[in-house]
Coordinates of C-alpha atoms in Angstrom, one line a residue:
M1 CA 129.8 141.1 21.7
S2 CA 132.1 138.5 23.3
E3 CA 133.4 138.8 26.8
K4 CA 136.9 139.3 25.8
E5 CA 136.2 142.0 23.3
T6 CA 136.5 145.5 24.8
R7 CA 135.2 148.7 23.8
F8 CA 137.6 151.7 23.2
R9 CA 135.5 154.3 21.8
A10 CA 133.5 156.6 24.3
P11 CA 129.7 157.2 23.7
V12 CA 129.2 160.5 21.6
S13 CA 127.5 161.9 24.7
Y14 CA 130.9 162.0 26.6
T15 CA 132.2 164.3 23.9
F16 CA 129.7 166.9 24.9
R17 CA 129.7 166.4 28.6
R18 CA 132.4 168.5 30.0
K19 CA 132.2 170.2 33.5
S20 CA 130.7 173.6 33.5
P21 CA 133.4 176.4 33.5
F22 CA 130.8 178.4 35.6
N23 CA 131.6 176.4 38.7
Q24 CA 135.2 177.3 38.5
L25 CA 134.4 181.0 37.8
L26 CA 132.2 180.8 41.0
A27 CA 135.2 179.4 42.8
H28 CA 137.3 182.2 41.6
M29 CA 134.8 184.7 42.7
G30 CA 134.7 182.8 46.1
K31 CA 138.4 183.7 46.3
V32 CA 137.7 187.3 45.4
R33 CA 135.1 187.5 48.1
E34 CA 137.5 185.9 50.7
C35 CA 140.2 188.4 49.8
I36 CA 137.9 191.4 49.9
D37 CA 136.3 190.4 53.1
L38 CA 139.7 189.8 54.7
L39 CA 141.0 193.1 53.4
G40 CA 138.1 195.3 54.6
D41 CA 138.6 193.8 58.1
G42 CA 142.3 194.4 57.9
L43 CA 141.8 198.1 56.8
L44 CA 139.8 198.7 59.9
K45 CA 142.7 197.5 62.2
Y46 CA 145.2 199.5 59.8
Y47 CA 143.3 202.7 60.4
K48 CA 143.7 202.2 64.0
G49 CA 147.5 201.8 63.6
D50 CA 147.8 197.9 64.1
Y51 CA 150.6 197.6 61.3
K52 CA 152.1 194.2 62.6
N53 CA 148.8 192.3 62.0
F54 CA 148.4 194.1 58.7
S55 CA 151.7 192.3 57.6
K56 CA 150.1 189.0 58.2
L57 CA 147.0 190.1 56.4
S58 CA 149.3 191.2 53.4
R59 CA 150.8 187.6 53.4
K60 CA 147.3 186.0 53.5
V61 CA 146.0 188.1 50.8
S62 CA 149.0 187.1 48.5
E63 CA 148.2 183.5 49.2
I64 CA 144.5 183.8 48.3
E65 CA 145.5 185.9 45.1
H66 CA 147.9 183.0 44.1
E67 CA 145.2 180.4 44.8
A68 CA 142.7 182.5 42.6
D69 CA 145.5 182.6 39.9
L70 CA 145.8 178.7 40.0
I71 CA 141.9 178.7 39.4
K72 CA 142.1 181.2 36.6
G73 CA 144.9 179.4 34.9
N74 CA 142.8 176.0 35.1
I75 CA 139.8 177.8 33.7
R76 CA 141.8 179.1 30.7
N77 CA 143.4 175.7 30.0
H78 CA 140.2 173.8 30.1
L79 CA 137.7 176.1 28.6
P80 CA 135.7 174.4 26.0
S81 CA 135.5 175.9 22.4
S82 CA 133.1 178.7 21.7
L83 CA 131.0 176.0 19.9
F84 CA 130.1 174.4 23.3
M85 CA 129.9 177.4 25.5
P86 CA 126.4 178.7 26.3
V87 CA 127.5 182.2 26.4
D88 CA 130.2 184.2 24.3
K89 CA 133.7 182.8 25.3
G90 CA 135.1 186.4 25.0
K91 CA 132.6 187.7 27.5
F92 CA 133.2 184.9 29.7
L93 CA 137.0 185.5 29.9
W94 CA 136.1 189.2 30.3
A95 CA 134.3 188.4 33.5
L96 CA 137.2 186.2 34.7
R97 CA 139.6 189.1 33.9
E98 CA 137.5 191.7 35.8
Q99 CA 137.4 189.3 38.9
D100 CA 141.1 188.9 38.7
A101 CA 141.6 192.7 38.2
I102 CA 139.8 193.1 41.8
L103 CA 142.3 190.6 43.3
D104 CA 145.2 192.1 41.8
H105 CA 144.3 195.7 43.0
A106 CA 143.5 194.2 46.6
E107 CA 146.9 192.6 46.7
N108 CA 148.7 195.8 45.2
L109 CA 146.9 198.0 48.0
V110 CA 148.0 195.6 50.8
N111 CA 151.4 195.4 49.7
M112 CA 151.8 199.3 49.2
L113 CA 150.2 200.1 52.8
D114 CA 152.4 197.3 54.4
M115 CA 155.6 198.8 52.8
R116 CA 154.6 202.3 54.0
H117 CA 152.6 202.7 57.4
T118 CA 150.8 205.7 56.9
K119 CA 148.6 207.3 59.5
I120 CA 145.2 208.2 58.2
P121 CA 144.0 211.4 59.6
E122 CA 140.7 210.8 61.6
E123 CA 138.6 213.0 59.8
L124 CA 139.3 210.7 56.7
Q125 CA 139.2 207.5 58.4
A126 CA 135.4 207.4 58.5
L127 CA 135.3 207.9 54.7
F128 CA 137.7 205.3 54.0
I129 CA 135.7 202.7 56.3
D130 CA 132.6 203.4 54.5
H131 CA 134.3 203.2 51.0
A132 CA 135.6 199.6 52.2
K133 CA 132.2 198.5 53.2
L134 CA 130.8 199.6 49.9
V135 CA 133.5 197.5 48.1
M136 CA 132.7 194.5 50.4
K137 CA 129.0 194.8 49.4
T138 CA 129.6 195.2 45.8
V139 CA 131.9 192.1 45.6
E140 CA 129.2 190.3 47.6
A141 CA 126.5 191.4 44.9
M142 CA 129.1 190.5 42.3
E143 CA 129.3 186.8 43.8
D144 CA 125.5 186.4 43.9
A145 CA 125.4 187.6 40.2
V146 CA 127.9 184.9 39.2
E147 CA 126.0 182.4 41.2
N148 CA 122.7 183.4 39.7
I149 CA 124.1 183.3 36.1
K150 CA 125.5 179.6 36.8
D151 CA 122.2 178.6 38.0
L152 CA 120.4 180.2 35.1
L153 CA 122.5 178.4 32.6
E154 CA 122.2 175.0 34.4
T155 CA 118.5 175.0 34.7
S156 CA 117.8 176.5 31.1
F157 CA 119.2 173.1 29.6
V158 CA 117.4 170.9 31.7
K159 CA 115.0 168.5 29.7
R160 CA 111.3 169.1 30.4

């Protein structure tokens, strides 16, 4: 090949070398975790009657949810065809949808609580706090599961 001649075709391997959508799924899950952790801490303040700071939290949760929606849109727009996916595309999108539902419910909750400042009876506060902590632990476990799936899929295709 002469010096002036330029190659325009990419090697065939570039066709199959796409970024894993699991990295973005994990980034989306990170936003879910960030939101739920923030919400859990905010609910403790809300139960104590600190409504002013809860309004700030409501705006922050909406920002995080918007950032997660951008990640979700990017995932959907750049998802490889099911032929090149190591898992069923429908199941992958189901996992993304479930993560997004958590964010949507969190955003709806903070907006509703911010619009109507309701005094929670003291006998119910402990139950609500326990429930919030359980949700935070569940989301933490879900994030660990997504990370483990990502790691498993990455290591399962390593050449030996």
